[in-house]
C-alpha positions as a Markdown table, in Angstrom:
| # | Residue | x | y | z |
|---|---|---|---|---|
| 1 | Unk | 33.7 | -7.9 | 51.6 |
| 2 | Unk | 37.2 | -9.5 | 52.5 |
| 3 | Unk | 38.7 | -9.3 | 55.8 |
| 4 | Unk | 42.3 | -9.5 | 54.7 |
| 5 | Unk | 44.2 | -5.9 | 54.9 |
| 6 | Unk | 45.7 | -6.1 | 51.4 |
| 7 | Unk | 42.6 | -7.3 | 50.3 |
| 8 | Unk | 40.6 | -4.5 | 51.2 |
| 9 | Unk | 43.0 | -2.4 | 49.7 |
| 10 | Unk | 42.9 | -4.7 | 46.4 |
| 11 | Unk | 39.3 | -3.4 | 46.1 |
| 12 | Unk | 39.9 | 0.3 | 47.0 |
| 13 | Unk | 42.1 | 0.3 | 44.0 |
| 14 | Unk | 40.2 | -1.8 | 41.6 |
| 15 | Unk | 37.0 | 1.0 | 41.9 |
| 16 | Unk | 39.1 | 3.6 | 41.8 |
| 17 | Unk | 41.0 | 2.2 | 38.4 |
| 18 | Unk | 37.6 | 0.9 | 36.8 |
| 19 | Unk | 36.4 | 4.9 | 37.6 |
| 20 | Unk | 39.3 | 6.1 | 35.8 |
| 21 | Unk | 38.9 | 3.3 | 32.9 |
| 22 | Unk | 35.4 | 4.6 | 32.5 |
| 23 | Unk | 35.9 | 8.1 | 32.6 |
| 24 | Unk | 38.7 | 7.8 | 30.0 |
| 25 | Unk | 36.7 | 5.4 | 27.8 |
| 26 | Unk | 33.8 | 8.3 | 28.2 |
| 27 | Unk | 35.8 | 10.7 | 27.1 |
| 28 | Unk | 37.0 | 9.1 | 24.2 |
| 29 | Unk | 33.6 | 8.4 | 22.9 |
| 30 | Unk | 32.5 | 11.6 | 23.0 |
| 31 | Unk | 35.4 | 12.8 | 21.2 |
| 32 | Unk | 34.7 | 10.0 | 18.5 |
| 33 | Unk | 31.0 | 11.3 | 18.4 |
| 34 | Unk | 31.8 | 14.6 | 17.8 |
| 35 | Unk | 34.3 | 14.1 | 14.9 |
| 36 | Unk | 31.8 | 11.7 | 13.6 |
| 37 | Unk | 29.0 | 15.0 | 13.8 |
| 38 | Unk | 31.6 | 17.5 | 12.0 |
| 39 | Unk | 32.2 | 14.8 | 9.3 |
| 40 | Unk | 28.6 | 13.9 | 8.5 |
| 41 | Unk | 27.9 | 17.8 | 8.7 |
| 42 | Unk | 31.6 | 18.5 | 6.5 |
| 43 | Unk | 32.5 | 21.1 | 9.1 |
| 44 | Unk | 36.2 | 21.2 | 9.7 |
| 45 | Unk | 36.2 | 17.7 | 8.8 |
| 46 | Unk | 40.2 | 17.3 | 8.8 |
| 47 | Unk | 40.8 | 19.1 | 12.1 |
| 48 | Unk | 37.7 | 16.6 | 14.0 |
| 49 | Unk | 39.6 | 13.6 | 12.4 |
| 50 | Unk | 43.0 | 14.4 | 13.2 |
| 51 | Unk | 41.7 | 15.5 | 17.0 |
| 52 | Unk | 40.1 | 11.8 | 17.0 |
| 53 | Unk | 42.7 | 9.8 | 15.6 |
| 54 | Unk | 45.1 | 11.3 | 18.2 |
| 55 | Unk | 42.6 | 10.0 | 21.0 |
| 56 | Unk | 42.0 | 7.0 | 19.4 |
| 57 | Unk | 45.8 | 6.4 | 19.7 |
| 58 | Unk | 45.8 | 7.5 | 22.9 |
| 59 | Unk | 43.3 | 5.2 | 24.3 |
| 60 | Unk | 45.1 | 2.2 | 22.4 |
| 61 | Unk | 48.5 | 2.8 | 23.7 |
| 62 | Unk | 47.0 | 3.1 | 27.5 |
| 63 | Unk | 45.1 | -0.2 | 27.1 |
| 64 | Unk | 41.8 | 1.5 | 27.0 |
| 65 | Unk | 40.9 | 0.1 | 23.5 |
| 66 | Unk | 42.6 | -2.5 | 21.7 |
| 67 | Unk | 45.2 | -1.5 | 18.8 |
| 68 | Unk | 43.3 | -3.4 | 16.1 |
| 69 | Unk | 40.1 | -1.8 | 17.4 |
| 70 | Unk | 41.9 | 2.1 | 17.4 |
| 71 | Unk | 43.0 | 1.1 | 14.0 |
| 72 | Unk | 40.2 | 0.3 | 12.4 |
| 73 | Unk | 37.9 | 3.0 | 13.6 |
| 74 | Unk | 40.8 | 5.4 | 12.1 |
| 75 | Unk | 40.0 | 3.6 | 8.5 |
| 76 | Unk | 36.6 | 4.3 | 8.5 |
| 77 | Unk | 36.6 | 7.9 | 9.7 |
| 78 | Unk | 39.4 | 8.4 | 6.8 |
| 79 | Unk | 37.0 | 7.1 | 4.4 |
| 80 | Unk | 34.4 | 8.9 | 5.6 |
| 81 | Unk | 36.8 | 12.2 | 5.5 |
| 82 | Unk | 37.8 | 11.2 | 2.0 |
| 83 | Unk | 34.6 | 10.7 | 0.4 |
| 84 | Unk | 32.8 | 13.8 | 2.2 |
| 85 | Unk | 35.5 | 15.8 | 0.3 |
């Protein structure tokens, strides 16, 4: 544990962001999980997707995920959209 003032506050802040990080990263996946269930099942397929991809772009423009990463789940849910049709 430091001893310094700012350092001590340094922490305080770090748990609190890593809490937030996680809870966002949480939510996304369980967003991402649940379009992935409608999709596989070809219940309002298109609405889960676009609800996904708009918190999968979300998470990449807050740092959460990276772009490339946000991207390329996208692609494969489109496909996935595309050939359940």
């Amino acid at each position: 544990m430091p001893n310094i003032k700012s350092a001590i506050k340094r922490v305080s802040v770090t748990e609190k962001k890593t809490a937030a990080n996680k809870m966002k990263k949480s939510e996304l996946r369980t967003v991402l999980k649940n379009a992935k269930g409608s999709i596989a099942a070809n219940d309002n397929a298109a609405e889960a997707f676009k609800k996904a991809q708009k918190a999968l772009d979300k998470a990449a423009q807050k740092g959460h995920i990276s772009k490339n990463a946000a991207s390329r789940t996208k692609s494969r849910m489109a496909k996935a959209v595309n050939a359940a049709q």
